mmCIF file of C-alpha atoms in Angstrom:
data_model
loop_
_atom_site.group_PDB
_atom_site.id
_atom_site.type_symbol
_atom_site.label_atom_id
_atom_site.label_comp_id
_atom_site.label_asym_id
_atom_site.label_seq_id
_atom_site.Cartn_x
_atom_site.Cartn_y
_atom_site.Cartn_z
ATOM 1 C CA ASP A 708 -16.115 5.435 2.025
ATOM 2 C CA ILE A 709 -13.532 7.610 3.755
ATOM 3 C CA GLN A 710 -11.519 9.846 1.419
ATOM 4 C CA MET A 711 -7.889 10.753 2.041
ATOM 5 C CA THR A 712 -6.266 14.004 0.962
ATOM 6 C CA GLN A 713 -2.678 15.197 1.254
ATOM 7 C CA SER A 714 -1.061 18.606 1.057
ATOM 8 C CA PRO A 715 0.987 19.846 -0.541
ATOM 9 C CA SER A 716 0.952 17.662 -3.640
ATOM 10 C CA SER A 717 4.614 18.470 -4.149
ATOM 11 C CA LEU A 718 7.373 20.475 -2.546
ATOM 12 C CA SER A 719 10.951 21.400 -3.347
ATOM 13 C CA THR A 720 13.244 22.425 -0.565
ATOM 14 C CA SER A 721 16.857 22.433 0.594
ATOM 15 C CA VAL A 722 18.936 19.795 2.316
ATOM 16 C CA GLY A 723 18.694 20.279 6.059
ATOM 17 C CA ASP A 724 15.265 21.905 5.989
ATOM 18 C CA LYS A 725 12.364 20.721 8.103
ATOM 19 C CA ILE A 726 9.348 19.653 6.074
ATOM 20 C CA THR A 727 5.803 18.807 7.075
ATOM 21 C CA ILE A 728 3.265 16.887 5.012
ATOM 22 C CA THR A 729 -0.390 16.889 5.975
ATOM 23 C CA CYS A 730 -2.885 14.060 5.515
ATOM 24 C CA ARG A 731 -6.576 14.526 6.140
ATOM 25 C CA ALA A 732 -9.322 11.890 6.381
ATOM 26 C CA SER A 733 -12.923 12.748 5.540
ATOM 27 C CA GLN A 734 -14.041 10.896 8.694
ATOM 28 C CA ASP A 735 -12.482 9.900 12.000
ATOM 29 C CA VAL A 736 -9.923 7.081 11.561
ATOM 30 C CA ARG A 737 -8.686 7.327 15.180
ATOM 31 C CA ASN A 738 -4.936 6.612 15.009
ATOM 32 C CA PHE A 739 -5.159 3.968 12.272
ATOM 33 C CA LEU A 740 -2.926 5.876 9.894
ATOM 34 C CA ALA A 741 0.280 4.743 8.182
ATOM 35 C CA TRP A 742 2.892 6.596 6.121
ATOM 36 C CA TYR A 743 4.914 5.117 3.263
ATOM 37 C CA GLN A 744 7.911 6.346 1.314
ATOM 38 C CA GLN A 745 8.341 5.455 -2.346
ATOM 39 C CA LYS A 746 11.646 6.421 -3.913
ATOM 40 C CA PRO A 747 11.732 6.836 -7.705
ATOM 41 C CA GLY A 748 11.520 3.455 -9.417
ATOM 42 C CA LYS A 749 11.347 1.574 -6.135
ATOM 43 C CA VAL A 750 8.701 -0.215 -4.073
ATOM 44 C CA PRO A 751 7.013 1.585 -1.184
ATOM 45 C CA HIS A 752 8.452 1.225 2.304
ATOM 46 C CA LEU A 753 6.552 1.552 5.557
ATOM 47 C CA LEU A 754 7.746 4.521 7.618
ATOM 48 C CA ILE A 755 5.180 4.999 10.358
ATOM 49 C CA TYR A 756 2.114 3.171 11.647
ATOM 50 C CA ALA A 757 -0.437 3.953 14.331
ATOM 51 C CA ALA A 758 0.008 7.596 13.306
ATOM 52 C CA SER A 759 3.239 8.066 15.248
ATOM 53 C CA THR A 760 5.086 4.744 15.682
ATOM 54 C CA LEU A 761 8.301 4.558 13.705
ATOM 55 C CA GLN A 762 8.827 1.307 11.807
ATOM 56 C CA SER A 763 12.025 -0.514 12.760
ATOM 57 C CA GLY A 764 15.044 0.818 10.889
ATOM 58 C CA VAL A 765 13.490 4.152 9.912
ATOM 59 C CA PRO A 766 15.722 7.129 10.741
ATOM 60 C CA SER A 767 14.675 9.234 13.719
ATOM 61 C CA ARG A 768 14.426 12.389 11.591
ATOM 62 C CA PHE A 769 11.033 11.042 10.499
ATOM 63 C CA SER A 770 8.098 11.528 12.856
ATOM 64 C CA GLY A 771 4.334 11.363 12.681
ATOM 65 C CA SER A 772 1.540 12.885 14.683
ATOM 66 C CA GLY A 773 -2.187 13.346 14.719
ATOM 67 C CA SER A 774 -5.396 11.542 15.476
ATOM 68 C CA GLY A 775 -8.942 11.530 14.207
ATOM 69 C CA THR A 776 -8.948 13.289 10.844
ATOM 70 C CA ASP A 777 -5.726 15.328 10.738
ATOM 71 C CA PHE A 778 -2.227 13.894 10.575
ATOM 72 C CA THR A 779 1.273 15.102 9.796
ATOM 73 C CA LEU A 780 4.531 13.542 8.656
ATOM 74 C CA THR A 781 7.599 15.577 9.556
ATOM 75 C CA ILE A 782 11.169 15.207 8.362
ATOM 76 C CA SER A 783 13.274 17.206 10.773
ATOM 77 C CA SER A 784 16.292 17.655 8.502
ATOM 78 C CA LEU A 785 15.814 16.684 4.880
ATOM 79 C CA GLN A 786 18.536 14.492 3.385
ATOM 80 C CA PRO A 787 19.219 13.797 -0.310
ATOM 81 C CA GLU A 788 18.092 10.188 0.135
ATOM 82 C CA ASP A 789 14.663 11.415 1.267
ATOM 83 C CA VAL A 790 13.720 12.416 -2.292
ATOM 84 C CA ALA A 791 10.562 10.360 -2.755
ATOM 85 C CA THR A 792 6.801 10.419 -2.871
ATOM 86 C CA TYR A 793 5.115 10.011 0.493
ATOM 87 C CA TYR A 794 1.704 8.408 0.914
ATOM 88 C CA CYS A 795 -0.603 8.182 3.887
ATOM 89 C CA GLN A 796 -2.997 5.252 4.272
ATOM 90 C CA LYS A 797 -5.934 4.795 6.569
ATOM 91 C CA TYR A 798 -6.523 1.328 7.974
ATOM 92 C CA ASN A 799 -9.346 1.598 10.476
ATOM 93 C CA SER A 800 -11.444 -0.531 8.128
ATOM 94 C CA ALA A 801 -11.574 -1.672 4.521
ATOM 95 C CA PRO A 802 -11.157 -0.102 2.036
ATOM 96 C CA PHE A 803 -7.569 0.577 3.116
ATOM 97 C CA THR A 804 -7.342 3.793 1.126
ATOM 98 C CA PHE A 805 -4.134 5.650 0.278
ATOM 99 C CA GLY A 806 -3.794 9.379 -0.017
ATOM 100 C CA PRO A 807 -2.804 10.823 -3.420
ATOM 101 C CA GLY A 808 0.822 11.322 -2.417
ATOM 102 C CA THR A 809 3.241 14.193 -1.812
ATOM 103 C CA LYS A 810 6.328 14.397 -3.994
ATOM 104 C CA VAL A 811 9.401 15.739 -2.190
ATOM 105 C CA ASP A 812 12.346 17.058 -4.159
ATOM 106 C CA ILE A 813 15.590 18.882 -3.457
ATOM 107 C CA LYS A 814 16.117 22.394 -4.789
ATOM 108 C CA GLU B 1382 14.876 -12.609 4.824
ATOM 109 C CA GLU B 1383 11.335 -11.927 3.662
ATOM 110 C CA GLN B 1384 10.804 -12.212 -0.071
ATOM 111 C CA LEU B 1385 7.772 -11.671 -2.284
ATOM 112 C CA LEU B 1386 7.968 -12.469 -5.977
ATOM 113 C CA GLU B 1387 5.058 -11.625 -8.256
ATOM 114 C CA SER B 1388 4.447 -13.151 -11.655
ATOM 115 C CA GLY B 1389 1.736 -13.485 -14.272
ATOM 116 C CA GLY B 1390 1.568 -9.959 -15.604
ATOM 117 C CA ASP B 1391 1.018 -9.651 -19.338
ATOM 118 C CA LEU B 1392 -0.599 -7.726 -22.176
ATOM 119 C CA VAL B 1393 -4.275 -8.656 -22.367
ATOM 120 C CA GLN B 1394 -7.223 -7.357 -24.374
ATOM 121 C CA PRO B 1395 -10.157 -5.577 -22.717
ATOM 122 C CA GLY B 1396 -12.597 -8.138 -21.394
ATOM 123 C CA GLY B 1397 -9.859 -10.701 -20.936
ATOM 124 C CA SER B 1398 -8.617 -12.525 -17.851
ATOM 125 C CA LEU B 1399 -5.326 -12.957 -16.075
ATOM 126 C CA ARG B 1400 -4.133 -14.663 -12.899
ATOM 127 C CA LEU B 1401 -1.338 -13.114 -10.884
ATOM 128 C CA SER B 1402 0.768 -15.055 -8.392
ATOM 129 C CA CYS B 1403 2.907 -13.938 -5.473
ATOM 130 C CA ALA B 1404 5.389 -16.458 -4.081
ATOM 131 C CA ALA B 1405 6.371 -15.763 -0.485
ATOM 132 C CA SER B 1406 9.389 -16.896 1.497
ATOM 133 C CA GLY B 1407 11.300 -15.973 4.632
ATOM 134 C CA PHE B 1408 8.279 -15.833 6.926
ATOM 135 C CA THR B 1409 5.428 -18.069 8.089
ATOM 136 C CA PHE B 1410 3.079 -17.296 5.214
ATOM 137 C CA SER B 1411 -0.085 -18.756 6.737
ATOM 138 C CA SER B 1412 0.254 -16.512 9.793
ATOM 139 C CA TYR B 1413 -0.103 -13.295 7.843
ATOM 140 C CA ALA B 1414 -2.818 -11.592 5.896
ATOM 141 C CA MET B 1415 -1.722 -10.482 2.448
ATOM 142 C CA THR B 1416 -2.747 -7.754 0.073
ATOM 143 C CA TRP B 1417 -2.566 -6.599 -3.542
ATOM 144 C CA VAL B 1418 -1.875 -2.950 -4.339
ATOM 145 C CA ARG B 1419 -1.610 -1.477 -7.821
ATOM 146 C CA GLN B 1420 -0.015 1.591 -9.319
ATOM 147 C CA ALA B 1421 -0.971 2.863 -12.755
ATOM 148 C CA PRO B 1422 1.889 4.396 -14.746
ATOM 149 C CA GLY B 1423 2.820 7.752 -13.227
ATOM 150 C CA LYS B 1424 0.007 7.549 -10.679
ATOM 151 C CA GLY B 1425 -0.379 6.876 -6.961
ATOM 152 C CA LEU B 1426 -0.983 3.734 -4.954
ATOM 153 C CA GLU B 1427 -4.378 2.047 -5.055
ATOM 154 C CA TRP B 1428 -5.337 -0.688 -2.627
ATOM 155 C CA VAL B 1429 -6.993 -3.569 -4.538
ATOM 156 C CA SER B 1430 -7.731 -6.493 -2.219
ATOM 157 C CA SER B 1431 -6.691 -8.207 1.013
ATOM 158 C CA ILE B 1432 -7.085 -11.693 2.450
ATOM 159 C CA SER B 1433 -6.687 -13.071 5.950
ATOM 160 C CA GLY B 1434 -4.058 -15.658 6.818
ATOM 161 C CA SER B 1435 -6.567 -18.487 6.738
ATOM 162 C CA GLY B 1436 -8.156 -17.217 3.539
ATOM 163 C CA ASP B 1437 -11.545 -17.029 5.223
ATOM 164 C CA ASP B 1438 -11.873 -13.247 5.047
ATOM 165 C CA THR B 1439 -11.446 -11.191 1.903
ATOM 166 C CA TYR B 1440 -11.846 -7.501 1.109
ATOM 167 C CA TYR B 1441 -12.035 -5.678 -2.226
ATOM 168 C CA ALA B 1442 -11.921 -2.157 -3.561
ATOM 169 C CA ASP B 1443 -15.187 -1.117 -5.196
ATOM 170 C CA SER B 1444 -13.307 -0.669 -8.480
ATOM 171 C CA VAL B 1445 -12.583 -4.407 -8.724
ATOM 172 C CA LYS B 1446 -15.403 -5.993 -6.721
ATOM 173 C CA GLY B 1447 -17.165 -8.694 -8.728
ATOM 174 C CA ARG B 1448 -14.330 -8.880 -11.287
ATOM 175 C CA PHE B 1449 -11.263 -9.797 -9.206
ATOM 176 C CA THR B 1450 -10.859 -12.680 -6.750
ATOM 177 C CA ILE B 1451 -8.081 -12.922 -4.187
ATOM 178 C CA SER B 1452 -7.059 -16.335 -2.874
ATOM 179 C CA ARG B 1453 -4.120 -18.112 -1.326
ATOM 180 C CA ASP B 1454 -2.605 -21.580 -1.083
ATOM 181 C CA ASN B 1455 -0.822 -21.795 2.240
ATOM 182 C CA SER B 1456 0.661 -25.183 1.333
ATOM 183 C CA LYS B 1457 2.472 -23.475 -1.546
ATOM 184 C CA ASN B 1458 3.149 -20.150 0.219
ATOM 185 C CA THR B 1459 1.481 -18.413 -2.696
ATOM 186 C CA LEU B 1460 -1.030 -15.588 -3.037
ATOM 187 C CA TYR B 1461 -3.186 -15.181 -6.138
ATOM 188 C CA LEU B 1462 -5.273 -12.551 -7.851
ATOM 189 C CA GLN B 1463 -7.699 -13.762 -10.498
ATOM 190 C CA MET B 1464 -8.654 -10.828 -12.708
ATOM 191 C CA ASN B 1465 -11.632 -11.117 -15.054
ATOM 192 C CA SER B 1466 -13.431 -8.642 -17.303
ATOM 193 C CA LEU B 1467 -10.292 -6.518 -17.478
ATOM 194 C CA ARG B 1468 -10.593 -2.856 -18.454
ATOM 195 C CA ASP B 1469 -8.145 -0.307 -19.785
ATOM 196 C CA GLU B 1470 -8.100 1.348 -16.363
ATOM 197 C CA ASP B 1471 -6.786 -1.865 -14.774
ATOM 198 C CA THR B 1472 -3.443 -1.241 -16.478
ATOM 199 C CA ALA B 1473 -0.921 -0.986 -13.638
ATOM 200 C CA LEU B 1474 1.983 -2.506 -11.793
ATOM 201 C CA TYR B 1475 0.449 -4.991 -9.344
ATOM 202 C CA SER B 1476 2.378 -5.616 -6.143
ATOM 203 C CA CYS B 1477 1.690 -8.006 -3.321
ATOM 204 C CA ALA B 1478 2.463 -6.970 0.209
ATOM 205 C CA LYS B 1479 2.605 -8.611 3.609
ATOM 206 C CA VAL B 1480 0.094 -7.273 6.068
ATOM 207 C CA ALA B 1481 0.929 -5.998 9.520
ATOM 208 C CA GLY B 1482 -1.664 -5.095 12.118
ATOM 209 C CA TYR B 1483 -4.379 -7.200 13.709
ATOM 210 C CA CYS B 1484 -8.026 -8.147 13.730
ATOM 211 C CA SER B 1485 -10.409 -7.805 16.653
ATOM 212 C CA SER B 1486 -14.138 -7.900 17.206
ATOM 213 C CA GLY B 1487 -14.156 -4.348 15.849
ATOM 214 C CA GLY B 1488 -12.649 -5.307 12.549
ATOM 215 C CA CYS B 1489 -9.283 -5.713 10.863
ATOM 216 C CA TYR B 1490 -6.657 -2.986 11.125
ATOM 217 C CA TRP B 1491 -4.209 -3.744 8.340
ATOM 218 C CA TYR B 1492 -1.263 -1.833 6.988
ATOM 219 C CA PHE B 1493 1.539 -3.184 4.818
ATOM 220 C CA ASP B 1494 5.089 -3.761 6.028
ATOM 221 C CA TYR B 1495 6.811 -5.518 3.140
ATOM 222 C CA TRP B 1496 6.196 -5.192 -0.608
ATOM 223 C CA GLY B 1497 7.216 -7.162 -3.656
ATOM 224 C CA GLN B 1498 8.644 -5.616 -6.823
ATOM 225 C CA GLY B 1499 5.439 -6.037 -8.781
ATOM 226 C CA THR B 1500 4.256 -7.481 -12.097
ATOM 227 C CA LEU B 1501 2.976 -5.333 -14.952
ATOM 228 C CA VAL B 1502 -0.528 -5.781 -16.315
ATOM 229 C CA THR B 1503 -1.354 -3.960 -19.537
ATOM 230 C CA VAL B 1504 -4.911 -3.973 -20.820
ATOM 231 C CA SER B 1505 -5.083 -2.811 -24.393
ATOM 232 C CA SER B 1506 -6.493 -3.808 -27.744
#
């Protein structure tokens, strides 16, 4: 099965900063990659699918890129409401595996 | 408005069984594949199982294959997860989610666009 990794596992930065989270698949998943945001105590929400397509209603400061095995989620200007754990998920085939998550906090 | 409401979570002893339900509303249930995802306390998301809209196609994580069975009743707009031979490591919040994506001759390409609040399963003696 394809394994998913994310880096960093956590980061703490300032409001307004640009942050980048990396997701890596152990094999080619083409562009079948989604990103989710889970705020503390809340259910996950879909941010991005097809590696770079923003889900309806998601702020434009979020963007995704990549294809094959290497992907990134970028927040162009971090806001206080972006404090959350972010997960990637590959969906080129079952199992629809999630990455281990990246926890984002505000300094 | 789409709604997913899980129920059935409980404290159960190792080796026991439990059936979870997920009642859906606000969308044409039979037109969408559905999935179960779990999250152990303080841990990340783990995909458990998915089922096509018709119920004809099912998929399972290796960790639950042979012990869990996903099913659906489209007449009742309800998704189920029958869990047998439960283990300590099955302790988690179990959430159902509506599937987005599509299937083709190459396979099914499913991600999850709406999640329920979850129901807690605790396996302990």
